[in-house]
mmCIF file of C-alpha atoms in Angstrom:
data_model
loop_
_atom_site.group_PDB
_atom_site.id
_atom_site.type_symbol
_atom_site.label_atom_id
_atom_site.label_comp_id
_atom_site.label_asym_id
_atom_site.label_seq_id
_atom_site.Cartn_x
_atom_site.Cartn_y
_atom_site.Cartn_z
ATOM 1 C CA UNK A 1 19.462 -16.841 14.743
ATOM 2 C CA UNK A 2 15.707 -15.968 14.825
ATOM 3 C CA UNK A 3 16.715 -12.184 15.035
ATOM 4 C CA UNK A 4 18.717 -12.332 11.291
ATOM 5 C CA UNK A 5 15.708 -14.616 9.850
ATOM 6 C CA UNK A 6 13.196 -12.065 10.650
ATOM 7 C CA UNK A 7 15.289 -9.311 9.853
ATOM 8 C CA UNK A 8 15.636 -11.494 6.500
ATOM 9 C CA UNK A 9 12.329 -11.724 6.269
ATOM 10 C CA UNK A 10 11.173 -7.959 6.579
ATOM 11 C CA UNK A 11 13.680 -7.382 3.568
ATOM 12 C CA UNK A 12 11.929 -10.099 1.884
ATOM 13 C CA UNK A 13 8.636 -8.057 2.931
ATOM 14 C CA UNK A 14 10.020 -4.725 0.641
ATOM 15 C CA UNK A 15 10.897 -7.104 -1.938
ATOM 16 C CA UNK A 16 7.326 -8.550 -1.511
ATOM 17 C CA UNK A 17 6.072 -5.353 -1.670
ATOM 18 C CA UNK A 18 8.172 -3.634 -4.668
ATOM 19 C CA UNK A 19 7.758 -6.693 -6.791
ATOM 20 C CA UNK A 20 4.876 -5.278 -8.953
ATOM 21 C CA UNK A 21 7.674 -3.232 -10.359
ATOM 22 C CA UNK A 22 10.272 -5.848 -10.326
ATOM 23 C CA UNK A 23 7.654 -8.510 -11.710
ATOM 24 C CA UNK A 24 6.897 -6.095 -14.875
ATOM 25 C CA UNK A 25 10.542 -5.851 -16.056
ATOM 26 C CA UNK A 26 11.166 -9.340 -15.535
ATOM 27 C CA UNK A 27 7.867 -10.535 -17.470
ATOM 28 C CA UNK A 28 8.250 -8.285 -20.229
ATOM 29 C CA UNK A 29 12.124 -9.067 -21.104
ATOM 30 C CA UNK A 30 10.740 -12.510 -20.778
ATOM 31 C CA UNK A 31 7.604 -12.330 -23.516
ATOM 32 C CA UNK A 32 8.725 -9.342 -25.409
ATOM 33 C CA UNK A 33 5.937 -6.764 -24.468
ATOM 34 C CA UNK A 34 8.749 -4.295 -24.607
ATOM 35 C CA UNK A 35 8.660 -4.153 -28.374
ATOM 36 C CA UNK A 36 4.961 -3.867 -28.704
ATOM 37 C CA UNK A 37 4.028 -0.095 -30.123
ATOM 38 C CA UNK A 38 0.949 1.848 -28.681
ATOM 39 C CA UNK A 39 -0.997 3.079 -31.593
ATOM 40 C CA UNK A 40 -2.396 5.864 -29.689
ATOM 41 C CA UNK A 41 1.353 6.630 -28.185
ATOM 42 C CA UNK A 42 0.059 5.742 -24.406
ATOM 43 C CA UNK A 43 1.054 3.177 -22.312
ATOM 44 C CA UNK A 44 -1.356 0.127 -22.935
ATOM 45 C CA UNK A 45 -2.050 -2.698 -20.273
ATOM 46 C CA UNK A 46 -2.970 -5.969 -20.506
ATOM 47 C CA UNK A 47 -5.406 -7.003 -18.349
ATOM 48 C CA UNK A 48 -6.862 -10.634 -17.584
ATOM 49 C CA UNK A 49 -10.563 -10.530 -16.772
ATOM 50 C CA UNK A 50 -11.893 -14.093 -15.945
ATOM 51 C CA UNK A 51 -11.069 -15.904 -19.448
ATOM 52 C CA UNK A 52 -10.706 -13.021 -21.469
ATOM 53 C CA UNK A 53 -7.555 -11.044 -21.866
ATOM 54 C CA UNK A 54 -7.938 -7.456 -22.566
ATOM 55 C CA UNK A 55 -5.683 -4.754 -23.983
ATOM 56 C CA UNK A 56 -6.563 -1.294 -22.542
ATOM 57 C CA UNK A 57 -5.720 2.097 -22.715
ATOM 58 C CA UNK A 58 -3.737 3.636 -19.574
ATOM 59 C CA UNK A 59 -6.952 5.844 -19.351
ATOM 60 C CA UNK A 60 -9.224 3.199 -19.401
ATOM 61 C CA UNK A 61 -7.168 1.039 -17.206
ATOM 62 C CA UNK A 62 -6.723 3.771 -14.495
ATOM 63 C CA UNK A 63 -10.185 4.334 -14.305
ATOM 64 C CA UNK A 64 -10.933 0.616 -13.325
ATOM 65 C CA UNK A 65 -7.862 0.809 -10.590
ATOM 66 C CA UNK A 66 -9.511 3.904 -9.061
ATOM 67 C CA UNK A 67 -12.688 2.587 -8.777
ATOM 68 C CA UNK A 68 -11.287 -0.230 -6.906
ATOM 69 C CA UNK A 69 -9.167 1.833 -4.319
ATOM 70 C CA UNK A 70 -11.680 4.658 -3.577
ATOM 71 C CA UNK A 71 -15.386 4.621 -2.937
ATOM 72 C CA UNK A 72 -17.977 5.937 -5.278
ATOM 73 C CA UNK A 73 -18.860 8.815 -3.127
ATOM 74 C CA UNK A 74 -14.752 10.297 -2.777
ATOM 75 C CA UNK A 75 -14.362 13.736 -3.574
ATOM 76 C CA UNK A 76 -13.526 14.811 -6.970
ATOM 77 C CA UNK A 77 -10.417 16.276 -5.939
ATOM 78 C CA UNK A 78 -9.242 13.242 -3.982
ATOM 79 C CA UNK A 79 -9.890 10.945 -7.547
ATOM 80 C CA UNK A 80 -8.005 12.891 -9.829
ATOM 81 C CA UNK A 81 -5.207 12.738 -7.190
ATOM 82 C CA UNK A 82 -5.312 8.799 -7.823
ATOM 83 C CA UNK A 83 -5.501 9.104 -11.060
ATOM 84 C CA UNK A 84 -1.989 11.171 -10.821
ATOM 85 C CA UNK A 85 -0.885 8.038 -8.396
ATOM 86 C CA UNK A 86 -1.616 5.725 -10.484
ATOM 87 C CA UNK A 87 -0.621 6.999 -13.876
ATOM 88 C CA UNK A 88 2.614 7.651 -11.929
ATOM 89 C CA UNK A 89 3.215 4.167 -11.248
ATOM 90 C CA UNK A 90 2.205 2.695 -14.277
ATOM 91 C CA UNK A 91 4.922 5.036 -15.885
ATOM 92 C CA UNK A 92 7.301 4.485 -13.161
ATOM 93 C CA UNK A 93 7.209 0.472 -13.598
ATOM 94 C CA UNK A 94 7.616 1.090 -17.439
ATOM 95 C CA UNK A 95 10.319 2.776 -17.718
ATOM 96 C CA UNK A 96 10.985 3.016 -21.513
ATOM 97 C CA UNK A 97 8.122 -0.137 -22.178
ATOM 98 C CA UNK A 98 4.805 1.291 -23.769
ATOM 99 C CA UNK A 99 2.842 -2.115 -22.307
ATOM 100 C CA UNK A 100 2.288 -3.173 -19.436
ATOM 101 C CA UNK A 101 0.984 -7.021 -17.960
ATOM 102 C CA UNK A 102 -1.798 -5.555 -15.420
ATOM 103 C CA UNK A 103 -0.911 -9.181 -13.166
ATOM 104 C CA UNK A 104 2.341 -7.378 -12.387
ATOM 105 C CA UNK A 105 1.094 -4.017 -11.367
ATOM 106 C CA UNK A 106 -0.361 -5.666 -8.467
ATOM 107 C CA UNK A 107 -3.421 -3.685 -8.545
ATOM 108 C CA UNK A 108 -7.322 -4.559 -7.922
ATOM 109 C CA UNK A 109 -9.130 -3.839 -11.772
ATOM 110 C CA UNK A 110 -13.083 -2.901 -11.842
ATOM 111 C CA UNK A 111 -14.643 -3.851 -14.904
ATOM 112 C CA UNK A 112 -17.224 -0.895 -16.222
ATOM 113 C CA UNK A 113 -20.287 -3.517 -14.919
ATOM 114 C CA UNK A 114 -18.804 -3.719 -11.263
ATOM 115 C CA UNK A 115 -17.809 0.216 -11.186
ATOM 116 C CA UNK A 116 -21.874 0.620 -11.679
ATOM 117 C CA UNK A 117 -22.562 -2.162 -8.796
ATOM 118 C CA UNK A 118 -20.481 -0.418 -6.505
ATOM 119 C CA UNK A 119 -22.101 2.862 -7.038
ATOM 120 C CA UNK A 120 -19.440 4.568 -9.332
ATOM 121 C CA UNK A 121 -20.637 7.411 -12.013
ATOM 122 C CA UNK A 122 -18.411 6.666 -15.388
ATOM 123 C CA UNK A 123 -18.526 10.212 -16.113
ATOM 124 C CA UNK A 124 -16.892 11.114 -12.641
ATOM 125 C CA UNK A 125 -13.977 8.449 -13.328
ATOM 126 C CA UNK A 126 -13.525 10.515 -17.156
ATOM 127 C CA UNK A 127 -12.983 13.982 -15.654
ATOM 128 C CA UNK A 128 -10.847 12.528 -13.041
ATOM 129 C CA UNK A 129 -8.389 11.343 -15.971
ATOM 130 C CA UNK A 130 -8.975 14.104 -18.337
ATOM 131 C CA UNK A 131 -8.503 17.022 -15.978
ATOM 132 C CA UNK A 132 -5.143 15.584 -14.789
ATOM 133 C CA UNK A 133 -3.863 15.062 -18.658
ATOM 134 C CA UNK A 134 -0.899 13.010 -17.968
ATOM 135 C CA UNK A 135 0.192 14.733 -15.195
ATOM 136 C CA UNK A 136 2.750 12.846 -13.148
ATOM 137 C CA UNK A 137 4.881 13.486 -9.811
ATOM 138 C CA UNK A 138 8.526 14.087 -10.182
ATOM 139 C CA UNK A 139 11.250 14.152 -7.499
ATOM 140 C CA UNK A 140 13.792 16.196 -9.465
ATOM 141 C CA UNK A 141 13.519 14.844 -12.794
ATOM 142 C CA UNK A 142 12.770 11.255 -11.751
ATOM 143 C CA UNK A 143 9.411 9.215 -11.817
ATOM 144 C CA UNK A 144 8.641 8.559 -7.773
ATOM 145 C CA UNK A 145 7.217 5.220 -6.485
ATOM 146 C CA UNK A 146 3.936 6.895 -5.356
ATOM 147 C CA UNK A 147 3.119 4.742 -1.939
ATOM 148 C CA UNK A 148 -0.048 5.182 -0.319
ATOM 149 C CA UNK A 149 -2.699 3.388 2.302
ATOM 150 C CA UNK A 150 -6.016 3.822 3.793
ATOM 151 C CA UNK A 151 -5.655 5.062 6.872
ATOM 152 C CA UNK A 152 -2.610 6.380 9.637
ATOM 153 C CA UNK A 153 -2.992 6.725 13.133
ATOM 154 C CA UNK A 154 -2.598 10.375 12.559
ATOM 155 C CA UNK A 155 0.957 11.297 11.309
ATOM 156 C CA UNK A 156 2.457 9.147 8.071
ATOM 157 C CA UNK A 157 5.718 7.299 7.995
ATOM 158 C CA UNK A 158 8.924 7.109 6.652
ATOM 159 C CA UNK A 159 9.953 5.052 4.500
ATOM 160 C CA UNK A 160 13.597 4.574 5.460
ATOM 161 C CA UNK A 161 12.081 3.819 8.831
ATOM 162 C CA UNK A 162 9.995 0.852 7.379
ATOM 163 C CA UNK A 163 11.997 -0.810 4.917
ATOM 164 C CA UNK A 164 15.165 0.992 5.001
ATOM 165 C CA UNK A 165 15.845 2.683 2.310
ATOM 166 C CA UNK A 166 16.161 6.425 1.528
ATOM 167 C CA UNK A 167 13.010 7.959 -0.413
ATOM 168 C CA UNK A 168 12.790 11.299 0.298
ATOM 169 C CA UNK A 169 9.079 12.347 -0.729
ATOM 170 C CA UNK A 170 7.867 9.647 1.431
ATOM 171 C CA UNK A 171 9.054 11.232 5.056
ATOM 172 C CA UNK A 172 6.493 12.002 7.806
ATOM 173 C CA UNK A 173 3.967 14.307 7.841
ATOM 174 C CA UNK A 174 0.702 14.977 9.978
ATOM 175 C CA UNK A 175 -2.520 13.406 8.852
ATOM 176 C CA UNK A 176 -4.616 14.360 11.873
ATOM 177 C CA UNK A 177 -7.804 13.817 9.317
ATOM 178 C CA UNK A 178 -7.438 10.025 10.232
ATOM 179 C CA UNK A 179 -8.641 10.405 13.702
ATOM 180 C CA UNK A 180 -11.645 10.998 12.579
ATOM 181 C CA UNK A 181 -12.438 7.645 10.315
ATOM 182 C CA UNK A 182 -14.955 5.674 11.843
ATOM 183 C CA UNK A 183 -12.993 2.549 12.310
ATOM 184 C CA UNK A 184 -9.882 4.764 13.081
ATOM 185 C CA UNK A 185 -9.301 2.299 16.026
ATOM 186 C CA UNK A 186 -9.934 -1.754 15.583
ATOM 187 C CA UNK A 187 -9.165 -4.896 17.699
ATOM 188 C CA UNK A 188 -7.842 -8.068 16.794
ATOM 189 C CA UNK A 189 -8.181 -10.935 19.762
ATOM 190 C CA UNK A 190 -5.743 -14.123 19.802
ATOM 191 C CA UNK A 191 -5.727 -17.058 22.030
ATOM 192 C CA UNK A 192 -2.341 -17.988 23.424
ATOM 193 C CA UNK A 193 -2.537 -21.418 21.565
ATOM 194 C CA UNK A 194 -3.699 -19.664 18.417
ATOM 195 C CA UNK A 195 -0.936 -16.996 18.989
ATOM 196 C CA UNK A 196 1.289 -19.762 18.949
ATOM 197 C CA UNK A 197 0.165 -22.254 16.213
ATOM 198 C CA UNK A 198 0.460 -19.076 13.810
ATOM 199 C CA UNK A 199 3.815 -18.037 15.128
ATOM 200 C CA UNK A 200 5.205 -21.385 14.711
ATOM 201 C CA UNK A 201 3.744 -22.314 11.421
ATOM 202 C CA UNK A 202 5.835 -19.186 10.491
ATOM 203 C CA UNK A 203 9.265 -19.633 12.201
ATOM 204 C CA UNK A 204 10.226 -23.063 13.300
ATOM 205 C CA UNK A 205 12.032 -21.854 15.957
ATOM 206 C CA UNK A 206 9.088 -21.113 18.042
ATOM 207 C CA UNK A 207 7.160 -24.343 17.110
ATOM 208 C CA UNK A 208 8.560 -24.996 20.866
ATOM 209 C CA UNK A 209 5.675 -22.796 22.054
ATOM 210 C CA UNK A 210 2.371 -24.199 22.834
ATOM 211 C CA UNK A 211 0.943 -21.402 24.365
ATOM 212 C CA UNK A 212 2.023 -17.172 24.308
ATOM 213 C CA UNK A 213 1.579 -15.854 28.061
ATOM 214 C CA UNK A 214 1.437 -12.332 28.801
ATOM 215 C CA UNK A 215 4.903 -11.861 30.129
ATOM 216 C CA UNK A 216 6.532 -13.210 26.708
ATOM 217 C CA UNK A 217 5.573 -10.515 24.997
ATOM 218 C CA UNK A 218 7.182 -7.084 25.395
ATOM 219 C CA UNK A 219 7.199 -4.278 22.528
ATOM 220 C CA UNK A 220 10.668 -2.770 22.324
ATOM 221 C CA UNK A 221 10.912 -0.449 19.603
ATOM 222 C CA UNK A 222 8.472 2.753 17.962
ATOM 223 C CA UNK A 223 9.045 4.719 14.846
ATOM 224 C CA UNK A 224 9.169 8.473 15.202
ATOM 225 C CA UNK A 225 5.445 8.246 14.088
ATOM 226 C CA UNK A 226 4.144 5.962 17.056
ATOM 227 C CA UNK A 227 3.993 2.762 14.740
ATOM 228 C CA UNK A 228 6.018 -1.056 16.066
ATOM 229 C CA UNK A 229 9.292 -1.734 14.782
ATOM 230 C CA UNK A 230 10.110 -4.164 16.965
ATOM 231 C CA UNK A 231 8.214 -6.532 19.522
ATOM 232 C CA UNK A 232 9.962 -9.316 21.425
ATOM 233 C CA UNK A 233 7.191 -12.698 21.877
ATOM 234 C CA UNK A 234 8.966 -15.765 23.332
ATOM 235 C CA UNK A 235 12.150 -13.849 23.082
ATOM 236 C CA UNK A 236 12.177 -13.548 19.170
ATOM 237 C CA UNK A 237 12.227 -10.050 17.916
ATOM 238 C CA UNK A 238 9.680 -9.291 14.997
ATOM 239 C CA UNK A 239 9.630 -6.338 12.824
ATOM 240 C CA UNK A 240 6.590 -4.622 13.341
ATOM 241 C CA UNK A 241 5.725 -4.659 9.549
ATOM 242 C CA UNK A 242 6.591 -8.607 9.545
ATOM 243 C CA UNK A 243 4.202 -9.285 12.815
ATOM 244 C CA UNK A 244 1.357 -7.002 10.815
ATOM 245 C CA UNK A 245 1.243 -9.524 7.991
ATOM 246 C CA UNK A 246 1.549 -12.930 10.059
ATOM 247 C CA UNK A 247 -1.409 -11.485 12.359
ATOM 248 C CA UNK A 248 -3.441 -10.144 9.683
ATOM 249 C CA UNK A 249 -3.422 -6.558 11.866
ATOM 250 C CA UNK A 250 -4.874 -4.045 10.266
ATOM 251 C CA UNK A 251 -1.857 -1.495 10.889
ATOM 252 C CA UNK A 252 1.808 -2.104 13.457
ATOM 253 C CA UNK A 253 0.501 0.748 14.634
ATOM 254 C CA UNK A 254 -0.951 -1.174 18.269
ATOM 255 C CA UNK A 255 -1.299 -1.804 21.739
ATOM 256 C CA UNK A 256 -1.591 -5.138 23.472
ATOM 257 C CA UNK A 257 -3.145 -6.127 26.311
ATOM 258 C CA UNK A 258 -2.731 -9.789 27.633
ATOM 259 C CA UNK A 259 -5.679 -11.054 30.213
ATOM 260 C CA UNK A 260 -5.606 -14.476 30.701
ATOM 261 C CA UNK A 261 -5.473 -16.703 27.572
ATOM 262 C CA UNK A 262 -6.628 -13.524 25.677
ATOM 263 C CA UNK A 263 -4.277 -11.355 24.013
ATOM 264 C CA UNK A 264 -5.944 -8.515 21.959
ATOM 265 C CA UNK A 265 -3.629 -6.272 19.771
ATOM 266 C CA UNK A 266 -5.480 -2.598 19.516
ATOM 267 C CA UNK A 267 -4.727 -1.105 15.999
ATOM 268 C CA UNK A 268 -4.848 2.635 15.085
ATOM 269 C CA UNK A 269 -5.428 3.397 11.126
ATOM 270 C CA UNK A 270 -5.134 0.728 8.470
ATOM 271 C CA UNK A 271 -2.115 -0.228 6.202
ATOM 272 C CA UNK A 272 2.104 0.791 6.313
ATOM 273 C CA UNK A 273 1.407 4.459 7.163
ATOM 274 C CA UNK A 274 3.524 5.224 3.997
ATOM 275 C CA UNK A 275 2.562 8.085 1.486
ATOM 276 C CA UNK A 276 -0.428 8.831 0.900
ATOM 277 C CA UNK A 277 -3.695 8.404 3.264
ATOM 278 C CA UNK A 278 -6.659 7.863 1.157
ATOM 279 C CA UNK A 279 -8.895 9.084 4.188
ATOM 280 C CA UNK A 280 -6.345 11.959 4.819
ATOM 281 C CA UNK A 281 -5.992 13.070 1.059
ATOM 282 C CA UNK A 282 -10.523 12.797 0.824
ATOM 283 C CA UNK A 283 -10.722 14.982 4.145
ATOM 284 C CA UNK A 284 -8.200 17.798 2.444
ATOM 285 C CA UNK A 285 -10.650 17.556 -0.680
ATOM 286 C CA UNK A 286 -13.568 18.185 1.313
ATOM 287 C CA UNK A 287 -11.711 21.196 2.601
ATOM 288 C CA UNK A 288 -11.523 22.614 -0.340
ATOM 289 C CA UNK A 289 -7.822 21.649 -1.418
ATOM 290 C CA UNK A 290 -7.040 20.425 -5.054
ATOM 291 C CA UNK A 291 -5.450 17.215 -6.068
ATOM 292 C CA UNK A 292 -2.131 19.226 -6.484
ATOM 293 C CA UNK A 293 -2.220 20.170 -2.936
ATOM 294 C CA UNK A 294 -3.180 17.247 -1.568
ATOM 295 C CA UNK A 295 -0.264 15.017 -3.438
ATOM 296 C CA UNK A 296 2.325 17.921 -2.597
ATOM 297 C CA UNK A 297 1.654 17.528 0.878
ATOM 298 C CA UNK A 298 1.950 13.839 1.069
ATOM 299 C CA UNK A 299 4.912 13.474 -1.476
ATOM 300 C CA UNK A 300 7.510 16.005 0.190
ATOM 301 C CA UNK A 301 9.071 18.565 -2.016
ATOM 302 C CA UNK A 302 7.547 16.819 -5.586
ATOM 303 C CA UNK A 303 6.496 18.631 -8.084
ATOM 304 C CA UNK A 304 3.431 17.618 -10.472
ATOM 305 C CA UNK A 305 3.921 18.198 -14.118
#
């Protein structure tokens, strides 16, 4: 029984994570922004900032997201490639829709004030978006879902691997780039009786436990790229994904090592290890490659047009 609920609950996990998408459509059918026209003919979002609702242009918009995913000093290659990502997945979610709600795209929004406070040059964030002119990745003739994360542990995933279902731009590659990152590697230390209390808060089943001793825990499963899919505690299974999320780890890509009432879980990179690397994708900038490069690598077989 505590096998199917957390197999359950890493479906709910894709859902969790896909519902950006899912949220827009919904939303929109719900409040009509479907039948709202763009005067200038591009996708316009609505944005929320404190009290104040806003109505931007997709240009203006994506500068704000980029700002928020990259830092200011990212190579200008490695920004207009997020501004490709993220114009792709503002057109993927709307389909046919020419607004968007920005609380459904699920994405972080810098106003032009906090760009400056954290360093970024507005003129850098223009060329990104105007040197990329609505340029968009295409598997075939269809709009991907352009995943990406901070950091692997040197090799990206796939995604049929994580959540189980086919995408096939978003298969494995090498990011050896990542080994480099200065927090590449990072630690995250758990009593037993914390271990516990968090486990049980999550699955009843467990709220048996009081403490977690080394010899309940036992990983039994790895991806083809070195990352958890499976880890037995207490003798519940937990996707590795599932575990990363209850345990705040930055990446189920880890090690543990149980001394005592210690148990420390020893992450490599940061996020699901699916797509793109923002680390990876900066270090092929500084190398000289161009934002078509870069997203060609990480997207298998896509084309940019």
């Amino acid at each position: 029984m505590g096998r199917r609920r957390l197999r359950l609950r890493g479906i709910l996990l894709l859902f969790l994570f896909l519902i950006p998408s899912v949220g827009t459509v919904l939303y929109q059918k719900e409040y009509g922004f479907e039948s709202e026209e763009s005067p200038s003919g591009q996708i316009a979002v609505h944005i929320y900032n404190g009290q104040q609702e806003e109505r931007l242009s997709l240009d203006d918009y994506l500068k704000g997201v980029i700002a928020a995913q990259l830092p200011a000093d990212a190579a200008d290659e490695m920004v207009k490639a997020m501004a490709v990502v993220d114009r792709t997945y503002a057109a993927y979610v709307a389909g046919d829709r020419m607004t968007l709600d920005g609380q459904w795209l699920g994405q972080t929004w810098l106003s032009a004030k906090e760009r400056q406070k954290k360093g970024w040059l507005e003129e850098k964030l223009d060329q990104a978006v105007s040197d990329t002119n609505d340029c968009k990745i295409y598997s075939g003739e269809d709009l991907i879902l352009p995943l990406y994360f901070r950091l692997s542990n040197g090799r990206t995933r796939s995604f049929e691997e994580v959540w189980g279902r086919e995408a096939a731009w978003l298969v494995p590659v090498d990011s050896l780039w990542d080994k480099n990152a200065p927090d590449y590697v990072q630690t995250v230390t758990y009593s037993g009786k914390q271990l516990a209390n968090i486990l049980s808060d999550s699955d009843p089943s467990a709220s048996e436990w009081k403490q977690i001793t080394p010899s309940m825990i036992q990983i039994v499963g790895k991806d083809d790229s070195g990352y958890v899919r499976q880890i037995q505690i207490g003798g519940q299974t937990y996707e590795g994904e599932a575990l990363r999320y209850l345990l705040e780890l930055p990446s189920s890509c880890f090690d543990v090592l149980a001394e005592n009432d210690r148990i420390t879980f020893t992450c490599y990179g940061e996020g699901h290890g699916v797509g793109l690397s923002l680390y990876g994708g900066n270090a092929m900038a500084l190398e000289g490659k161009d934002y078509t490069e870069i997203l060609s690598y990480y997207f298998t077989g896509t084309e940019i047009r």
